[in-house]
Amino acid sequence: MTAHIDIPGIIARLPLFQELSDEELAAVASGTREKRLARGEMLFQKGDLPRGFFLILAGQVKLAFPSVQGNEKVVEILGPRQTFGEAVMFMDRPYPIFAEALVESLLLHISNATVVDLLSRDLTFARKLLAGMSIRLHSLIQDVESYSLRSSTQRVIGYLLQLAGDASGEAAGKEVEIGLPTSKQIIASRLNLTPETLSRVFHDLTERGLIRVSGKQITIVDGAELSRFDL
C-alpha cells in the first residue's frame, strides 16, 4: 500500500461526488489527503478536534468508546467506501470516540473547508451527505433497539444474517459461507455482549445444527431456518 493513488479519479467514481462538476472535483481533490494506517494504528483519539471527515478506500476501521478500566465499547466497524466523522465535523466539538485501524488501511481525509464550500454551492452534494448521515443515525437507533429488546442469541443471529446479506434469503437447505470481518472479541463488543456470551451463542447454534464454526469462518447451514429461529 505504498503506491501513489489517483485522488481525483477515485473521488469522481464515488456516489457522494458523482454529480460534481470538473471544477468542483478539482476543489475537493485539492482539499483531500490520503492517510495510510498500519494495523492497530490510531487515526484519532477521543478528545481530538475534527478537521474534516474520512472515507475508507481499503482496510477496516473500528470506532469505539474507551473506558477507564481499559476495555472499550465498539460502536462501528467500517470498511471500504464507508465514510465517518461528518456529524462531529459540523458540531465543532471534539471526537467522543477513538478510531483505530483493525488492518492495514488506506483512507482519504476531506477537509472541513472543502465540505463547507461544496455545501454552499451544490445542493445535490448536500442532499447526499445528509442522506448518508441519516442512514448512519437510523442504524445506530436500530442498534439501541436491538441491545434493549433482543436477546443475546437474537443479536448474534441478526448479525450473521446481515453479514450473509442476500445469500441468506436463498432457497431453504442451501449453505452460506461467511467470514467474520474481525476478531470475536471486537464483534462481541459491537453486539454489546461479553466474548464468553458470544462463544456460548455460537456453541448453542452449532449444537442445534444451524451453523458451523471454524475460526473466523461461519457456515450458515440453512439461512431460512436460522432466520425463523430469530423470531
mmCIF file of C-alpha atoms in Angstrom:
data_model
loop_
_atom_site.group_PDB
_atom_site.id
_atom_site.type_symbol
_atom_site.label_atom_id
_atom_site.label_comp_id
_atom_site.label_asym_id
_atom_site.label_seq_id
_atom_site.Cartn_x
_atom_site.Cartn_y
_atom_site.Cartn_z
ATOM 1 C CA MET A 1 0.000 0.000 0.000
ATOM 2 C CA THR A 2 2.822 2.404 -0.813
ATOM 3 C CA ALA A 3 1.921 3.373 -4.392
ATOM 4 C CA HIS A 4 0.619 6.827 -5.166
ATOM 5 C CA ILE A 5 -3.140 6.957 -5.579
ATOM 6 C CA ASP A 6 -5.174 8.995 -8.071
ATOM 7 C CA ILE A 7 -7.288 11.079 -5.674
ATOM 8 C CA PRO A 8 -9.268 12.983 -8.370
ATOM 9 C CA GLY A 9 -10.033 9.754 -10.226
ATOM 10 C CA ILE A 10 -11.163 7.959 -7.069
ATOM 11 C CA ILE A 11 -13.334 10.846 -5.924
ATOM 12 C CA ALA A 12 -15.053 11.102 -9.315
ATOM 13 C CA ARG A 13 -16.225 7.464 -9.061
ATOM 14 C CA LEU A 14 -17.705 7.740 -5.563
ATOM 15 C CA PRO A 15 -21.509 8.131 -5.295
ATOM 16 C CA LEU A 16 -21.165 11.093 -2.934
ATOM 17 C CA PHE A 17 -19.233 13.108 -5.537
ATOM 18 C CA GLN A 18 -20.564 11.780 -8.848
ATOM 19 C CA GLU A 19 -22.740 14.825 -9.587
ATOM 20 C CA LEU A 20 -19.942 17.346 -9.115
ATOM 21 C CA SER A 21 -18.521 19.374 -11.977
ATOM 22 C CA ASP A 22 -14.878 19.056 -13.006
ATOM 23 C CA GLU A 23 -14.172 22.324 -11.212
ATOM 24 C CA GLU A 24 -15.780 21.092 -8.009
ATOM 25 C CA LEU A 25 -13.969 17.758 -8.221
ATOM 26 C CA ALA A 26 -10.681 19.609 -8.558
ATOM 27 C CA ALA A 27 -11.562 21.667 -5.476
ATOM 28 C CA VAL A 28 -12.367 18.519 -3.484
ATOM 29 C CA ALA A 29 -9.138 16.848 -4.589
ATOM 30 C CA SER A 30 -7.102 19.874 -3.533
ATOM 31 C CA GLY A 31 -8.603 19.661 -0.047
ATOM 32 C CA THR A 32 -8.202 15.886 0.248
ATOM 33 C CA ARG A 33 -5.242 13.971 1.646
ATOM 34 C CA GLU A 34 -4.557 10.272 1.786
ATOM 35 C CA LYS A 35 -3.939 8.645 5.144
ATOM 36 C CA ARG A 36 -2.277 5.257 5.474
ATOM 37 C CA LEU A 37 -2.566 3.342 8.722
ATOM 38 C CA ALA A 38 -0.800 0.249 9.952
ATOM 39 C CA ARG A 39 -2.746 -2.422 11.783
ATOM 40 C CA GLY A 40 -3.509 -1.170 15.298
ATOM 41 C CA GLU A 41 -2.606 2.441 14.481
ATOM 42 C CA MET A 42 -4.846 5.174 15.874
ATOM 43 C CA LEU A 43 -6.416 7.603 13.416
ATOM 44 C CA PHE A 44 -7.660 9.899 16.166
ATOM 45 C CA GLN A 45 -8.250 9.760 19.915
ATOM 46 C CA LYS A 46 -11.257 10.751 21.975
ATOM 47 C CA GLY A 47 -10.959 14.495 22.593
ATOM 48 C CA ASP A 48 -9.157 15.311 19.321
ATOM 49 C CA LEU A 49 -10.698 18.107 17.265
ATOM 50 C CA PRO A 50 -12.136 17.111 13.852
ATOM 51 C CA ARG A 51 -10.854 18.881 10.765
ATOM 52 C CA GLY A 52 -12.970 17.084 8.185
ATOM 53 C CA PHE A 53 -14.328 13.610 7.552
ATOM 54 C CA PHE A 54 -12.871 10.329 6.347
ATOM 55 C CA LEU A 55 -13.562 7.906 3.521
ATOM 56 C CA ILE A 56 -12.168 4.365 3.668
ATOM 57 C CA LEU A 57 -10.665 3.152 0.393
ATOM 58 C CA ALA A 58 -9.211 -0.105 1.702
ATOM 59 C CA GLY A 59 -8.976 -1.816 5.063
ATOM 60 C CA GLN A 60 -11.106 -1.662 8.184
ATOM 61 C CA VAL A 61 -11.540 0.926 10.940
ATOM 62 C CA LYS A 62 -13.013 0.487 14.397
ATOM 63 C CA LEU A 63 -14.872 3.311 16.162
ATOM 64 C CA ALA A 64 -15.117 2.799 19.923
ATOM 65 C CA PHE A 65 -15.570 4.427 23.306
ATOM 66 C CA PRO A 66 -12.621 3.970 25.689
ATOM 67 C CA SER A 67 -13.111 3.323 29.405
ATOM 68 C CA VAL A 68 -11.044 3.988 32.498
ATOM 69 C CA GLN A 69 -10.976 0.235 33.167
ATOM 70 C CA GLY A 70 -9.005 -0.271 29.967
ATOM 71 C CA ASN A 71 -11.706 -2.035 27.971
ATOM 72 C CA GLU A 72 -13.836 -0.462 25.255
ATOM 73 C CA LYS A 73 -17.288 -0.387 23.662
ATOM 74 C CA VAL A 74 -17.159 -0.806 19.890
ATOM 75 C CA VAL A 75 -19.645 1.476 18.126
ATOM 76 C CA GLU A 76 -18.999 0.591 14.496
ATOM 77 C CA ILE A 77 -16.732 -1.487 12.290
ATOM 78 C CA LEU A 78 -16.330 0.266 8.951
ATOM 79 C CA GLY A 79 -14.907 -0.895 5.636
ATOM 80 C CA PRO A 80 -14.234 0.280 2.069
ATOM 81 C CA ARG A 81 -16.447 3.032 0.596
ATOM 82 C CA GLN A 82 -17.829 3.975 4.013
ATOM 83 C CA THR A 83 -17.426 7.438 5.499
ATOM 84 C CA PHE A 84 -17.324 8.664 9.079
ATOM 85 C CA GLY A 85 -16.798 11.845 11.065
ATOM 86 C CA GLU A 86 -19.283 14.027 9.170
ATOM 87 C CA ALA A 87 -21.620 14.864 12.064
ATOM 88 C CA VAL A 88 -18.887 15.753 14.561
ATOM 89 C CA MET A 89 -17.245 17.964 11.958
ATOM 90 C CA PHE A 90 -20.331 20.211 11.847
ATOM 91 C CA MET A 91 -20.762 20.273 15.621
ATOM 92 C CA ASP A 92 -17.303 21.802 16.098
ATOM 93 C CA ARG A 93 -16.743 19.573 19.124
ATOM 94 C CA PRO A 94 -14.052 17.013 19.985
ATOM 95 C CA TYR A 95 -14.447 13.402 18.936
ATOM 96 C CA PRO A 96 -16.388 11.437 21.611
ATOM 97 C CA ILE A 97 -14.792 8.183 20.368
ATOM 98 C CA PHE A 98 -11.489 6.940 19.001
ATOM 99 C CA ALA A 99 -10.751 5.405 15.599
ATOM 100 C CA GLU A 100 -8.283 2.551 15.150
ATOM 101 C CA ALA A 101 -7.255 0.575 12.066
ATOM 102 C CA LEU A 102 -8.021 -3.114 12.510
ATOM 103 C CA VAL A 103 -5.913 -3.988 9.466
ATOM 104 C CA GLU A 104 -3.576 -2.038 7.194
ATOM 105 C CA SER A 105 -5.850 0.665 5.792
ATOM 106 C CA LEU A 106 -5.961 3.478 3.256
ATOM 107 C CA LEU A 107 -8.268 6.446 3.828
ATOM 108 C CA LEU A 108 -8.992 9.830 2.347
ATOM 109 C CA HIS A 109 -9.437 12.857 4.581
ATOM 110 C CA ILE A 110 -11.714 15.535 3.109
ATOM 111 C CA SER A 111 -11.121 18.855 4.847
ATOM 112 C CA ASN A 112 -13.755 20.853 6.676
ATOM 113 C CA ALA A 113 -13.241 23.891 4.453
ATOM 114 C CA THR A 114 -13.748 21.819 1.304
ATOM 115 C CA VAL A 115 -17.037 20.380 2.579
ATOM 116 C CA VAL A 116 -18.385 23.772 3.691
ATOM 117 C CA ASP A 117 -17.571 25.250 0.279
ATOM 118 C CA LEU A 118 -19.326 22.391 -1.530
ATOM 119 C CA LEU A 119 -22.411 22.642 0.665
ATOM 120 C CA SER A 120 -22.783 26.302 -0.251
ATOM 121 C CA ARG A 121 -22.507 25.601 -3.987
ATOM 122 C CA ASP A 122 -24.041 22.190 -4.680
ATOM 123 C CA LEU A 123 -27.443 21.077 -3.342
ATOM 124 C CA THR A 124 -27.030 17.545 -4.697
ATOM 125 C CA PHE A 125 -23.876 17.066 -2.627
ATOM 126 C CA ALA A 126 -25.679 18.448 0.426
ATOM 127 C CA ARG A 127 -28.573 16.019 -0.028
ATOM 128 C CA LYS A 128 -26.252 13.026 -0.455
ATOM 129 C CA LEU A 129 -24.210 13.963 2.596
ATOM 130 C CA LEU A 130 -27.356 14.376 4.695
ATOM 131 C CA ALA A 131 -28.737 11.085 3.381
ATOM 132 C CA GLY A 132 -25.570 9.271 4.399
ATOM 133 C CA MET A 133 -25.670 10.802 7.871
ATOM 134 C CA SER A 134 -29.364 9.903 8.220
ATOM 135 C CA ILE A 135 -28.666 6.271 7.298
ATOM 136 C CA ARG A 136 -25.927 6.107 9.932
ATOM 137 C CA LEU A 137 -28.264 7.622 12.556
ATOM 138 C CA HIS A 138 -31.009 5.139 11.675
ATOM 139 C CA SER A 139 -28.515 2.287 12.003
ATOM 140 C CA LEU A 140 -27.411 3.482 15.442
ATOM 141 C CA ILE A 141 -31.041 3.750 16.587
ATOM 142 C CA GLN A 142 -31.592 0.176 15.418
ATOM 143 C CA ASP A 143 -28.561 -0.857 17.455
ATOM 144 C CA VAL A 144 -30.009 0.716 20.603
ATOM 145 C CA GLU A 145 -33.311 -1.053 19.970
ATOM 146 C CA SER A 146 -31.500 -4.362 19.449
ATOM 147 C CA TYR A 147 -29.499 -4.033 22.663
ATOM 148 C CA SER A 148 -32.620 -3.108 24.646
ATOM 149 C CA LEU A 149 -35.211 -5.515 23.275
ATOM 150 C CA ARG A 150 -33.430 -8.502 21.719
ATOM 151 C CA SER A 151 -31.774 -11.436 23.427
ATOM 152 C CA SER A 152 -28.089 -12.196 23.001
ATOM 153 C CA THR A 153 -28.924 -15.065 20.636
ATOM 154 C CA GLN A 154 -31.144 -12.842 18.502
ATOM 155 C CA ARG A 155 -28.405 -10.220 18.256
ATOM 156 C CA VAL A 156 -25.867 -12.774 17.052
ATOM 157 C CA ILE A 157 -28.271 -14.294 14.527
ATOM 158 C CA GLY A 158 -29.181 -10.877 13.202
ATOM 159 C CA TYR A 159 -25.508 -10.030 12.805
ATOM 160 C CA LEU A 160 -24.758 -13.270 10.954
ATOM 161 C CA LEU A 161 -27.703 -12.779 8.605
ATOM 162 C CA GLN A 162 -26.587 -9.204 7.967
ATOM 163 C CA LEU A 163 -23.127 -10.450 7.013
ATOM 164 C CA ALA A 164 -24.641 -13.087 4.765
ATOM 165 C CA GLY A 165 -26.760 -10.455 3.007
ATOM 166 C CA ASP A 166 -28.960 -11.618 0.153
ATOM 167 C CA ALA A 167 -27.359 -15.065 0.197
ATOM 168 C CA SER A 168 -29.165 -15.924 3.427
ATOM 169 C CA GLY A 169 -32.512 -15.498 1.704
ATOM 170 C CA GLU A 170 -31.869 -18.195 -0.898
ATOM 171 C CA ALA A 171 -33.787 -21.440 -1.038
ATOM 172 C CA ALA A 172 -34.065 -23.428 2.162
ATOM 173 C CA GLY A 173 -31.392 -26.033 2.645
ATOM 174 C CA LYS A 174 -28.590 -24.111 0.958
ATOM 175 C CA GLU A 175 -25.452 -23.451 2.952
ATOM 176 C CA VAL A 176 -23.912 -19.970 3.048
ATOM 177 C CA GLU A 177 -20.258 -19.372 3.870
ATOM 178 C CA ILE A 178 -19.328 -16.103 5.580
ATOM 179 C CA GLY A 179 -16.145 -14.782 7.136
ATOM 180 C CA LEU A 180 -16.176 -12.741 10.322
ATOM 181 C CA PRO A 181 -14.668 -9.346 9.446
ATOM 182 C CA THR A 182 -12.677 -9.046 12.667
ATOM 183 C CA SER A 183 -11.959 -10.801 15.951
ATOM 184 C CA LYS A 184 -14.721 -12.354 18.020
ATOM 185 C CA GLN A 185 -13.796 -10.074 20.919
ATOM 186 C CA ILE A 186 -14.461 -6.962 18.827
ATOM 187 C CA ILE A 187 -17.664 -8.419 17.399
ATOM 188 C CA ALA A 188 -18.859 -9.206 20.928
ATOM 189 C CA SER A 189 -18.271 -5.592 21.962
ATOM 190 C CA ARG A 190 -20.081 -4.410 18.830
ATOM 191 C CA LEU A 191 -23.107 -6.513 19.830
ATOM 192 C CA ASN A 192 -22.908 -5.379 23.468
ATOM 193 C CA LEU A 193 -22.012 -8.892 24.607
ATOM 194 C CA THR A 194 -19.113 -10.412 26.509
ATOM 195 C CA PRO A 195 -16.768 -12.664 24.495
ATOM 196 C CA GLU A 196 -17.906 -15.563 26.670
ATOM 197 C CA THR A 197 -21.554 -14.936 25.777
ATOM 198 C CA LEU A 198 -20.745 -14.779 22.067
ATOM 199 C CA SER A 199 -18.882 -18.077 22.278
ATOM 200 C CA ARG A 200 -21.813 -19.657 24.138
ATOM 201 C CA VAL A 201 -24.283 -18.487 21.477
ATOM 202 C CA PHE A 202 -22.073 -19.863 18.696
ATOM 203 C CA HIS A 203 -21.876 -23.167 20.584
ATOM 204 C CA ASP A 204 -25.651 -23.309 21.093
ATOM 205 C CA LEU A 205 -26.372 -22.554 17.414
ATOM 206 C CA THR A 206 -23.843 -25.189 16.404
ATOM 207 C CA GLU A 207 -25.452 -27.742 18.711
ATOM 208 C CA ARG A 208 -28.811 -27.021 17.070
ATOM 209 C CA GLY A 209 -27.296 -27.620 13.645
ATOM 210 C CA LEU A 210 -27.941 -24.066 12.459
ATOM 211 C CA ILE A 211 -24.316 -23.056 11.918
ATOM 212 C CA ARG A 212 -20.790 -24.487 11.814
ATOM 213 C CA VAL A 213 -17.840 -22.532 13.169
ATOM 214 C CA SER A 214 -14.206 -22.887 12.134
ATOM 215 C CA GLY A 215 -12.172 -19.950 13.411
ATOM 216 C CA LYS A 216 -13.478 -16.867 11.632
ATOM 217 C CA GLN A 217 -15.329 -18.924 9.014
ATOM 218 C CA ILE A 218 -19.029 -19.446 9.696
ATOM 219 C CA THR A 219 -21.258 -21.756 7.678
ATOM 220 C CA ILE A 220 -24.961 -20.949 7.872
ATOM 221 C CA VAL A 221 -26.486 -24.366 7.296
ATOM 222 C CA ASP A 222 -29.922 -23.018 6.355
ATOM 223 C CA GLY A 223 -30.489 -19.259 6.218
ATOM 224 C CA ALA A 224 -34.270 -19.559 6.251
ATOM 225 C CA GLU A 225 -34.196 -21.829 9.310
ATOM 226 C CA LEU A 226 -31.762 -19.557 11.124
ATOM 227 C CA SER A 227 -33.925 -16.542 10.322
ATOM 228 C CA ARG A 228 -37.006 -18.269 11.735
ATOM 229 C CA PHE A 229 -35.080 -19.122 14.891
ATOM 230 C CA ASP A 230 -34.544 -15.341 15.303
ATOM 231 C CA LEU A 231 -38.273 -14.828 15.868
#
